[in-house]
mmCIF file of C-alpha atoms in Angstrom:
data_model
loop_
_atom_site.group_PDB
_atom_site.id
_atom_site.type_symbol
_atom_site.label_atom_id
_atom_site.label_comp_id
_atom_site.label_asym_id
_atom_site.label_seq_id
_atom_site.Cartn_x
_atom_site.Cartn_y
_atom_site.Cartn_z
ATOM 1 C CA MET C 15 -168.996 -233.464 -57.658
ATOM 2 C CA THR C 16 -168.109 -229.912 -56.510
ATOM 3 C CA GLN C 17 -164.532 -228.808 -57.219
ATOM 4 C CA LYS C 18 -162.475 -225.711 -56.558
ATOM 5 C CA LYS C 19 -159.680 -224.432 -58.737
ATOM 6 C CA ILE C 20 -157.472 -221.438 -57.788
ATOM 7 C CA LEU C 21 -155.659 -219.379 -60.460
ATOM 8 C CA THR C 22 -153.098 -216.783 -59.431
ATOM 9 C CA PRO C 23 -152.554 -214.011 -62.006
ATOM 10 C CA SER C 24 -151.210 -210.616 -60.912
ATOM 11 C CA PRO C 25 -153.624 -208.233 -59.152
ATOM 12 C CA GLU C 26 -153.823 -206.042 -62.245
ATOM 13 C CA ILE C 27 -154.582 -208.959 -64.567
ATOM 14 C CA THR C 28 -157.123 -210.316 -62.117
ATOM 15 C CA LYS C 29 -158.933 -206.982 -62.093
ATOM 16 C CA ARG C 30 -159.066 -206.967 -65.918
ATOM 17 C CA ILE C 31 -160.294 -210.552 -66.075
ATOM 18 C CA PHE C 32 -163.190 -209.741 -63.676
ATOM 19 C CA GLY C 33 -164.016 -206.651 -65.706
ATOM 20 C CA SER C 34 -165.787 -203.438 -64.716
ATOM 21 C CA PHE C 35 -168.247 -204.248 -61.902
ATOM 22 C CA ASP C 36 -167.297 -207.964 -62.356
ATOM 23 C CA CYS C 37 -169.194 -207.997 -65.777
ATOM 24 C CA HIS C 38 -166.725 -210.529 -67.325
ATOM 25 C CA ALA C 39 -166.904 -212.777 -64.212
ATOM 26 C CA ARG C 40 -170.695 -212.817 -64.396
ATOM 27 C CA ARG C 41 -170.519 -213.908 -68.130
ATOM 28 C CA LEU C 42 -168.170 -216.718 -67.232
ATOM 29 C CA GLU C 43 -170.340 -217.879 -64.364
ATOM 30 C CA GLU C 44 -173.471 -217.908 -66.513
ATOM 31 C CA ALA C 45 -171.774 -219.646 -69.456
ATOM 32 C CA PHE C 46 -170.133 -222.425 -67.480
ATOM 33 C CA GLY C 47 -172.566 -222.720 -64.528
ATOM 34 C CA ILE C 48 -169.791 -222.087 -61.910
ATOM 35 C CA ARG C 49 -169.121 -219.560 -59.171
ATOM 36 C CA MET C 50 -166.139 -217.241 -59.741
ATOM 37 C CA TYR C 51 -164.745 -214.968 -57.069
ATOM 38 C CA ASN C 52 -161.594 -213.182 -55.952
ATOM 39 C CA SER C 53 -160.268 -215.028 -52.941
ATOM 40 C CA GLY C 54 -157.415 -212.602 -52.337
ATOM 41 C CA ALA C 55 -157.241 -210.385 -49.333
ATOM 42 C CA ASP C 56 -160.250 -207.987 -49.241
ATOM 43 C CA GLY C 57 -161.140 -209.198 -52.705
ATOM 44 C CA ASN C 58 -158.220 -207.246 -54.220
ATOM 45 C CA GLY C 59 -155.631 -209.913 -54.341
ATOM 46 C CA ASP C 60 -154.391 -212.154 -57.108
ATOM 47 C CA CYS C 61 -156.368 -215.348 -56.482
ATOM 48 C CA ILE C 62 -159.250 -216.300 -58.806
ATOM 49 C CA THR C 63 -161.287 -219.143 -57.454
ATOM 50 C CA LEU C 64 -163.572 -221.222 -59.605
ATOM 51 C CA GLU C 65 -166.105 -223.425 -57.893
ATOM 52 C CA GLY C 66 -168.682 -225.889 -59.239
ATOM 53 C CA ASP C 67 -169.001 -229.092 -61.187
ATOM 54 C CA ALA C 68 -165.597 -230.600 -62.014
ATOM 55 C CA ASP C 69 -166.026 -230.530 -65.788
ATOM 56 C CA ALA C 70 -167.516 -227.024 -65.771
ATOM 57 C CA VAL C 71 -164.659 -225.765 -63.538
ATOM 58 C CA SER C 72 -162.118 -227.313 -65.908
ATOM 59 C CA ARG C 73 -163.632 -225.565 -68.926
ATOM 60 C CA ALA C 74 -163.911 -222.260 -67.034
ATOM 61 C CA ALA C 75 -160.262 -222.513 -66.036
ATOM 62 C CA GLU C 76 -159.302 -222.921 -69.721
ATOM 63 C CA ALA C 77 -161.252 -219.794 -70.601
ATOM 64 C CA VAL C 78 -159.740 -217.758 -67.709
ATOM 65 C CA THR C 79 -156.222 -219.029 -68.567
ATOM 66 C CA TYR C 80 -156.571 -217.801 -72.112
ATOM 67 C CA LEU C 81 -158.053 -214.463 -70.961
ATOM 68 C CA LYS C 82 -155.012 -214.130 -68.654
ATOM 69 C CA LYS C 83 -152.758 -214.577 -71.656
ATOM 70 C CA VAL C 84 -154.732 -211.949 -73.662
ATOM 71 C CA ALA C 85 -154.599 -209.489 -70.874
ATOM 72 C CA ALA C 86 -150.913 -210.042 -70.387
ATOM 73 C CA MET C 87 -150.332 -209.119 -74.028
ATOM 74 C CA GLY C 88 -151.814 -205.719 -73.296
ATOM 75 C CA ASP C 89 -155.037 -206.296 -75.310
ATOM 76 C CA ASP C 90 -158.358 -204.939 -73.998
ATOM 77 C CA LEU C 91 -160.730 -207.564 -72.616
ATOM 78 C CA THR C 92 -164.014 -206.541 -74.155
ATOM 79 C CA ASP C 93 -167.480 -208.126 -73.960
ATOM 80 C CA GLN C 94 -166.776 -209.435 -77.441
ATOM 81 C CA SER C 95 -163.416 -210.998 -76.685
ATOM 82 C CA VAL C 96 -164.778 -212.697 -73.540
ATOM 83 C CA ASP C 97 -167.788 -214.050 -75.425
ATOM 84 C CA TYR C 98 -165.482 -215.313 -78.191
ATOM 85 C CA VAL C 99 -163.292 -217.223 -75.675
ATOM 86 C CA ILE C 100 -166.320 -218.668 -73.925
ATOM 87 C CA ARG C 101 -167.736 -219.845 -77.242
ATOM 88 C CA MET C 102 -164.462 -221.444 -78.448
ATOM 89 C CA VAL C 103 -163.939 -223.269 -75.157
ATOM 90 C CA SER C 104 -167.570 -224.473 -75.028
ATOM 91 C CA GLU C 105 -167.147 -225.858 -78.566
ATOM 92 C CA GLY C 106 -163.920 -227.620 -77.680
ATOM 93 C CA ALA C 107 -161.825 -225.384 -79.871
ATOM 94 C CA THR C 108 -159.141 -224.496 -77.348
ATOM 95 C CA GLU C 109 -156.427 -225.825 -79.676
ATOM 96 C CA GLN C 110 -157.439 -223.141 -82.195
ATOM 97 C CA LEU C 111 -157.335 -220.504 -79.485
ATOM 98 C CA SER C 112 -153.684 -221.439 -78.805
ATOM 99 C CA GLU C 113 -152.909 -220.442 -82.435
ATOM 100 C CA LEU C 114 -153.671 -216.882 -81.532
ATOM 101 C CA ASP C 115 -150.478 -215.172 -80.315
ATOM 102 C CA ASP C 116 -149.004 -211.772 -79.783
ATOM 103 C CA ASP C 117 -148.390 -211.278 -83.488
ATOM 104 C CA CYS C 118 -148.684 -207.526 -83.675
ATOM 105 C CA PHE C 119 -148.024 -206.731 -87.366
ATOM 106 C CA LEU C 120 -148.715 -202.946 -87.185
ATOM 107 C CA VAL C 121 -148.927 -200.114 -84.726
ATOM 108 C CA THR C 122 -151.473 -197.362 -85.542
ATOM 109 C CA ALA C 123 -150.800 -193.638 -85.397
ATOM 110 C CA ARG C 124 -152.153 -193.613 -81.810
ATOM 111 C CA GLY C 125 -149.867 -196.463 -80.807
ATOM 112 C CA LYS C 126 -152.521 -199.157 -80.811
ATOM 113 C CA PRO C 127 -151.238 -202.595 -81.807
ATOM 114 C CA VAL C 128 -153.042 -204.310 -84.690
ATOM 115 C CA LYS C 129 -153.326 -208.103 -84.477
ATOM 116 C CA ALA C 130 -155.743 -210.896 -85.184
ATOM 117 C CA LYS C 131 -158.404 -211.155 -82.485
ATOM 118 C CA THR C 132 -160.134 -214.370 -83.743
ATOM 119 C CA VAL C 133 -158.947 -217.585 -85.382
ATOM 120 C CA GLY C 134 -160.778 -216.431 -88.572
ATOM 121 C CA GLN C 135 -158.905 -213.151 -88.558
ATOM 122 C CA LYS C 136 -155.577 -214.918 -88.134
ATOM 123 C CA LYS C 137 -156.352 -217.119 -91.127
ATOM 124 C CA TYR C 138 -157.356 -214.002 -93.155
ATOM 125 C CA VAL C 139 -154.148 -212.195 -92.363
ATOM 126 C CA GLU C 140 -152.102 -215.325 -93.229
ATOM 127 C CA ALA C 141 -154.029 -215.584 -96.522
ATOM 128 C CA ILE C 142 -153.103 -212.004 -97.426
ATOM 129 C CA ARG C 143 -149.454 -212.720 -96.587
ATOM 130 C CA LYS C 144 -149.239 -215.904 -98.689
ATOM 131 C CA ASN C 145 -151.446 -215.087 -101.732
ATOM 132 C CA THR C 146 -151.490 -212.587 -104.570
ATOM 133 C CA ILE C 147 -155.328 -212.273 -104.563
ATOM 134 C CA VAL C 148 -157.573 -212.701 -101.557
ATOM 135 C CA ILE C 149 -161.386 -212.692 -101.843
ATOM 136 C CA CYS C 150 -162.967 -212.193 -98.438
ATOM 137 C CA ALA C 151 -166.735 -212.376 -97.703
ATOM 138 C CA GLY C 152 -168.299 -212.016 -94.292
ATOM 139 C CA PRO C 153 -170.738 -210.093 -92.071
ATOM 140 C CA ALA C 154 -170.268 -206.574 -90.719
ATOM 141 C CA GLY C 155 -167.790 -206.066 -87.871
ATOM 142 C CA THR C 156 -165.403 -208.920 -88.708
ATOM 143 C CA GLY C 157 -162.510 -206.641 -89.628
ATOM 144 C CA LYS C 158 -162.441 -207.352 -93.356
ATOM 145 C CA THR C 159 -161.526 -203.783 -94.450
ATOM 146 C CA TYR C 160 -159.661 -202.836 -91.315
ATOM 147 C CA LEU C 161 -157.188 -205.703 -91.454
ATOM 148 C CA ALA C 162 -156.728 -205.417 -95.267
ATOM 149 C CA VAL C 163 -155.886 -201.672 -94.861
ATOM 150 C CA ALA C 164 -153.550 -202.557 -91.977
ATOM 151 C CA MET C 165 -151.691 -205.102 -94.119
ATOM 152 C CA ALA C 166 -151.484 -202.545 -96.990
ATOM 153 C CA VAL C 167 -149.944 -200.007 -94.640
ATOM 154 C CA LYS C 168 -147.506 -202.598 -93.359
ATOM 155 C CA ALA C 169 -146.439 -203.491 -96.866
ATOM 156 C CA LEU C 170 -145.955 -199.764 -97.739
ATOM 157 C CA ARG C 171 -143.885 -199.077 -94.608
ATOM 158 C CA SER C 172 -141.619 -202.158 -95.398
ATOM 159 C CA HIS C 173 -141.270 -201.067 -99.031
ATOM 160 C CA GLU C 174 -142.811 -204.239 -100.329
ATOM 161 C CA ILE C 175 -144.997 -202.029 -102.559
ATOM 162 C CA SER C 176 -144.812 -198.430 -103.666
ATOM 163 C CA ARG C 177 -148.457 -197.349 -103.429
ATOM 164 C CA ILE C 178 -151.818 -198.218 -101.896
ATOM 165 C CA ILE C 179 -154.925 -198.091 -104.072
ATOM 166 C CA LEU C 180 -158.310 -198.292 -102.330
ATOM 167 C CA THR C 181 -161.557 -198.439 -104.243
ATOM 168 C CA ARG C 182 -165.305 -199.011 -103.835
ATOM 169 C CA PRO C 183 -168.228 -199.079 -106.159
ATOM 170 C CA ALA C 184 -170.290 -195.887 -105.878
ATOM 171 C CA VAL C 185 -173.595 -197.459 -105.007
ATOM 172 C CA GLU C 186 -176.063 -195.808 -102.774
ATOM 173 C CA ALA C 187 -177.204 -197.803 -99.728
ATOM 174 C CA GLY C 188 -180.901 -197.922 -100.290
ATOM 175 C CA GLU C 189 -181.273 -194.114 -100.541
ATOM 176 C CA LYS C 190 -181.248 -191.687 -103.461
ATOM 177 C CA LEU C 191 -178.803 -188.935 -102.436
ATOM 178 C CA GLY C 192 -179.682 -186.759 -105.378
ATOM 179 C CA PHE C 193 -177.525 -183.742 -106.326
ATOM 180 C CA LEU C 194 -174.346 -183.286 -104.390
ATOM 181 C CA PRO C 195 -172.566 -179.943 -104.530
ATOM 182 C CA GLY C 196 -168.834 -179.464 -105.148
ATOM 183 C CA ASP C 197 -166.254 -180.873 -107.475
ATOM 184 C CA LEU C 198 -165.923 -184.500 -108.526
ATOM 185 C CA GLN C 199 -163.840 -185.450 -105.429
ATOM 186 C CA SER C 200 -166.431 -183.975 -103.160
ATOM 187 C CA LYS C 201 -169.150 -185.951 -104.832
ATOM 188 C CA ILE C 202 -167.424 -189.366 -104.508
ATOM 189 C CA ASP C 203 -165.985 -188.840 -101.034
ATOM 190 C CA PRO C 204 -169.122 -189.985 -99.161
ATOM 191 C CA TYR C 205 -168.967 -193.389 -100.865
ATOM 192 C CA LEU C 206 -165.269 -193.783 -99.895
ATOM 193 C CA ARG C 207 -165.512 -192.556 -96.297
ATOM 194 C CA PRO C 208 -165.026 -196.016 -94.682
ATOM 195 C CA LEU C 209 -161.607 -196.319 -96.452
ATOM 196 C CA TYR C 210 -160.558 -192.832 -95.259
ATOM 197 C CA ASP C 211 -161.551 -193.773 -91.712
ATOM 198 C CA ALA C 212 -159.400 -196.924 -91.702
ATOM 199 C CA LEU C 213 -156.384 -195.090 -93.255
ATOM 200 C CA TYR C 214 -156.644 -192.160 -90.779
ATOM 201 C CA GLU C 215 -156.577 -194.573 -87.835
ATOM 202 C CA MET C 216 -153.530 -196.444 -89.196
ATOM 203 C CA MET C 217 -151.449 -193.490 -90.331
ATOM 204 C CA GLY C 218 -152.965 -190.222 -89.073
ATOM 205 C CA ALA C 219 -154.868 -187.697 -91.175
ATOM 206 C CA GLU C 220 -151.819 -185.517 -91.964
ATOM 207 C CA THR C 221 -149.744 -188.425 -93.194
ATOM 208 C CA VAL C 222 -152.542 -189.720 -95.317
ATOM 209 C CA THR C 223 -153.142 -186.266 -96.845
ATOM 210 C CA ARG C 224 -149.466 -185.908 -97.661
ATOM 211 C CA LEU C 225 -149.208 -189.366 -99.224
ATOM 212 C CA MET C 226 -152.374 -188.768 -101.263
ATOM 213 C CA GLU C 227 -150.939 -185.564 -102.673
ATOM 214 C CA LYS C 228 -147.810 -187.606 -103.767
ATOM 215 C CA MET C 229 -150.166 -190.241 -105.214
ATOM 216 C CA THR C 230 -148.598 -192.869 -102.911
ATOM 217 C CA ILE C 231 -152.134 -193.442 -101.615
ATOM 218 C CA GLU C 232 -155.014 -193.301 -104.070
ATOM 219 C CA ILE C 233 -158.713 -193.584 -103.113
ATOM 220 C CA ALA C 234 -161.072 -193.710 -106.089
ATOM 221 C CA PRO C 235 -164.432 -195.167 -107.195
ATOM 222 C CA LEU C 236 -164.272 -198.496 -109.019
ATOM 223 C CA ALA C 237 -165.117 -196.942 -112.370
ATOM 224 C CA TYR C 238 -161.682 -195.214 -112.302
ATOM 225 C CA MET C 239 -159.906 -198.640 -112.501
ATOM 226 C CA ARG C 240 -160.950 -199.381 -116.064
ATOM 227 C CA GLY C 241 -158.122 -199.475 -118.628
ATOM 228 C CA ARG C 242 -155.283 -199.396 -116.023
ATOM 229 C CA THR C 243 -152.532 -201.831 -115.168
ATOM 230 C CA LEU C 244 -151.637 -201.470 -111.452
ATOM 231 C CA ASP C 245 -147.984 -202.390 -110.828
ATOM 232 C CA ASP C 246 -146.153 -202.572 -107.483
ATOM 233 C CA SER C 247 -149.380 -201.781 -105.610
ATOM 234 C CA PHE C 248 -151.546 -203.045 -102.743
ATOM 235 C CA ILE C 249 -155.088 -202.763 -104.136
ATOM 236 C CA ILE C 250 -158.201 -203.142 -101.962
ATOM 237 C CA LEU C 251 -161.706 -203.357 -103.348
ATOM 238 C CA ASP C 252 -164.171 -202.730 -100.521
ATOM 239 C CA ALA C 253 -167.944 -203.386 -100.508
ATOM 240 C CA ALA C 254 -167.532 -205.775 -103.451
ATOM 241 C CA GLN C 255 -170.996 -207.169 -102.857
ATOM 242 C CA ASN C 256 -172.167 -204.077 -104.836
ATOM 243 C CA THR C 257 -170.164 -204.930 -107.979
ATOM 244 C CA THR C 258 -171.582 -206.693 -111.005
ATOM 245 C CA GLU C 259 -169.858 -209.681 -112.552
ATOM 246 C CA GLU C 260 -168.506 -207.531 -115.312
ATOM 247 C CA GLN C 261 -167.069 -205.013 -112.849
ATOM 248 C CA MET C 262 -165.400 -207.708 -110.834
ATOM 249 C CA LYS C 263 -163.730 -209.232 -113.933
ATOM 250 C CA MET C 264 -162.554 -205.782 -114.968
ATOM 251 C CA PHE C 265 -161.117 -205.008 -111.598
ATOM 252 C CA LEU C 266 -159.320 -208.316 -111.096
ATOM 253 C CA THR C 267 -157.623 -208.030 -114.466
ATOM 254 C CA ARG C 268 -156.029 -204.712 -113.443
ATOM 255 C CA LEU C 269 -153.391 -206.726 -111.487
ATOM 256 C CA GLY C 270 -149.879 -205.842 -112.471
ATOM 257 C CA SER C 271 -146.318 -206.983 -111.624
ATOM 258 C CA GLY C 272 -145.440 -206.964 -107.970
ATOM 259 C CA SER C 273 -149.025 -206.198 -106.846
ATOM 260 C CA LYS C 274 -151.460 -207.738 -104.377
ATOM 261 C CA ILE C 275 -155.234 -207.524 -104.447
ATOM 262 C CA VAL C 276 -157.706 -207.937 -101.549
ATOM 263 C CA VAL C 277 -161.434 -207.943 -102.285
ATOM 264 C CA THR C 278 -163.875 -207.589 -99.343
ATOM 265 C CA GLY C 279 -167.621 -207.597 -99.028
ATOM 266 C CA ASP C 280 -170.734 -208.686 -97.205
ATOM 267 C CA LEU C 281 -173.168 -210.738 -99.287
ATOM 268 C CA THR C 282 -176.048 -209.995 -96.910
ATOM 269 C CA GLN C 283 -175.811 -206.223 -97.547
ATOM 270 C CA THR C 284 -176.115 -205.933 -101.333
ATOM 271 C CA ASP C 285 -177.430 -202.558 -102.573
ATOM 272 C CA LEU C 286 -177.574 -203.514 -106.292
ATOM 273 C CA PRO C 287 -180.825 -202.852 -108.184
ATOM 274 C CA ASP C 288 -183.312 -205.734 -108.259
ATOM 275 C CA GLY C 289 -182.317 -208.357 -110.773
ATOM 276 C CA LYS C 290 -178.612 -207.591 -110.658
ATOM 277 C CA LYS C 291 -176.367 -210.392 -109.418
ATOM 278 C CA SER C 292 -173.494 -209.687 -107.085
ATOM 279 C CA GLY C 293 -170.074 -209.972 -108.695
ATOM 280 C CA LEU C 294 -168.639 -211.027 -105.354
ATOM 281 C CA ALA C 295 -170.899 -214.030 -105.070
ATOM 282 C CA ALA C 296 -169.897 -215.215 -108.547
ATOM 283 C CA THR C 297 -166.192 -214.550 -107.948
ATOM 284 C CA VAL C 298 -166.135 -216.722 -104.832
ATOM 285 C CA LYS C 299 -167.449 -219.629 -106.891
ATOM 286 C CA ILE C 300 -165.403 -218.976 -110.028
ATOM 287 C CA LEU C 301 -161.956 -218.425 -108.428
ATOM 288 C CA SER C 302 -162.022 -221.033 -105.651
ATOM 289 C CA GLY C 303 -159.199 -223.504 -105.982
ATOM 290 C CA ILE C 304 -156.891 -221.404 -108.223
ATOM 291 C CA GLU C 305 -153.269 -221.327 -107.018
ATOM 292 C CA GLY C 306 -152.269 -217.877 -105.784
ATOM 293 C CA ILE C 307 -155.872 -216.918 -105.030
ATOM 294 C CA ALA C 308 -157.391 -217.503 -101.552
ATOM 295 C CA VAL C 309 -161.103 -217.325 -100.694
ATOM 296 C CA HIS C 310 -161.723 -216.516 -97.010
ATOM 297 C CA GLU C 311 -165.220 -216.471 -95.396
ATOM 298 C CA PHE C 312 -165.873 -214.988 -92.018
ATOM 299 C CA THR C 313 -168.879 -215.977 -89.872
ATOM 300 C CA GLU C 314 -170.705 -214.247 -87.108
ATOM 301 C CA ARG C 315 -168.302 -215.765 -84.529
ATOM 302 C CA ASP C 316 -165.554 -213.473 -85.943
ATOM 303 C CA VAL C 317 -167.473 -210.222 -85.232
ATOM 304 C CA VAL C 318 -165.195 -208.024 -83.118
ATOM 305 C CA ARG C 319 -167.353 -204.905 -83.154
ATOM 306 C CA HIS C 320 -170.278 -204.373 -80.645
ATOM 307 C CA ARG C 321 -171.549 -207.695 -79.271
ATOM 308 C CA LEU C 322 -175.081 -206.831 -80.415
ATOM 309 C CA ILE C 323 -173.929 -207.099 -84.063
ATOM 310 C CA GLN C 324 -173.617 -210.883 -83.685
ATOM 311 C CA LYS C 325 -177.187 -211.000 -82.370
ATOM 312 C CA ILE C 326 -178.417 -208.819 -85.206
ATOM 313 C CA ILE C 327 -176.666 -210.952 -87.826
ATOM 314 C CA MET C 328 -178.006 -214.210 -86.336
ATOM 315 C CA ALA C 329 -181.534 -212.728 -86.084
ATOM 316 C CA TYR C 330 -181.488 -211.764 -89.804
ATOM 317 C CA ASP C 331 -180.087 -215.151 -90.682
ATOM 318 C CA ARG C 332 -182.982 -216.865 -88.896
ATOM 319 C CA TYR C 333 -185.396 -214.501 -90.624
ATOM 320 C CA GLU C 334 -184.016 -215.321 -94.082
ATOM 321 C CA ARG C 335 -184.073 -219.107 -93.365
ATOM 322 C CA ASP C 336 -187.695 -218.856 -92.172
ATOM 323 C CA LYS C 337 -188.649 -216.857 -95.214
ATOM 324 C CA LYS C 338 -187.109 -219.413 -97.544
ATOM 325 C CA ALA C 339 -188.664 -222.322 -95.704
ATOM 326 C CA LYS C 340 -192.134 -220.706 -95.918
ATOM 327 C CA ALA C 341 -191.691 -219.971 -99.576
ATOM 328 C CA ALA C 342 -190.673 -223.610 -100.240
ATOM 329 C CA GLN C 343 -193.663 -224.779 -98.272
ATOM 330 C CA ARG C 344 -195.995 -222.524 -100.332
ATOM 331 C CA ARG C 345 -194.542 -223.889 -103.581
ATOM 332 C CA GLU C 346 -195.026 -227.452 -102.306
ATOM 333 C CA GLU C 347 -198.624 -226.722 -101.412
ATOM 334 C CA MET C 348 -199.256 -225.142 -104.808
ATOM 335 C CA LYS C 349 -197.852 -228.263 -106.501
ATOM 336 C CA LYS C 350 -200.166 -230.538 -104.435
ATOM 337 C CA PHE C 351 -203.150 -228.281 -105.145
ATOM 338 C CA SER C 352 -202.376 -228.350 -108.924
ATOM 339 C CA ALA C 353 -201.968 -232.118 -108.851
ATOM 340 C CA SER C 354 -205.207 -232.634 -107.052
ATOM 341 C CA ARG C 355 -207.315 -230.613 -109.531
ATOM 342 C CA PRO C 356 -209.108 -232.688 -112.143
ATOM 343 C CA GLN C 357 -207.552 -232.492 -115.580
ATOM 344 C CA LYS C 358 -209.775 -231.070 -118.369
#
């Protein structure tokens, strides 16, 4: 049975919900199998009409209502955010969507509010707030490092800690870079660039430089952590998938009084030499269930970067599953072949 539902946000919000050249409206129409159009005067009013099957219209209305809320908060309505809302509504997870609110916990140097954009991100931020150590694993583009740095800057600004320490293992990503000119800092900076990028966005380059000179912010390779006790600090280990089990144990035992540790990494992008096991994978198993330590795992649904990243991650996941299935099938065939051969 065909049904119509009319929603009446403001003209500006309506415009943002429809998107540039109605791109968001087309996504909603395709996802829910409905027709969506602006029924205001000359198509520029404040009436969004949804038309189609009653159940589909109901679900589309839920999605549009939440997008209206997001737009009213001042957040950008991107392809990724629209896709996320569509997916959550389609899966019947609207109650989880309602958990996302206008909880802006930091404003960047450019005045951009920082807040959780997905349910997974909200749980991650809450885990950092409530626990001393957080181990976070997940695919690229889920905000693992960005949100951890934002929480560190927030803690520094509110005087909860006195310094921020950011570190990464200096492991080349599948390439041999060879000799690098310059002093030691120049040699290690390329490995630490993602951390600089996040800090610059949060605080501005001049502020970061000044705080680094005062040692309020320290960015160093993981090897520099050995033998230290880090008190009153917010410590972030990024790209932890490239640590060994020994390095992870060394790093986690640097924790001092009044400090907090966040470990982030993507287990699908390990650059360790063949035969070396990732310390992050082991740590997730070893430390799960310990009070004061939270293990958080993102999935591809939490990707907030370019929407193609989700498709890339899912394509690689399918490839890995197919490869494992074929390997298992070959092993089974070899067993049958061996069993069928006459015994000497």
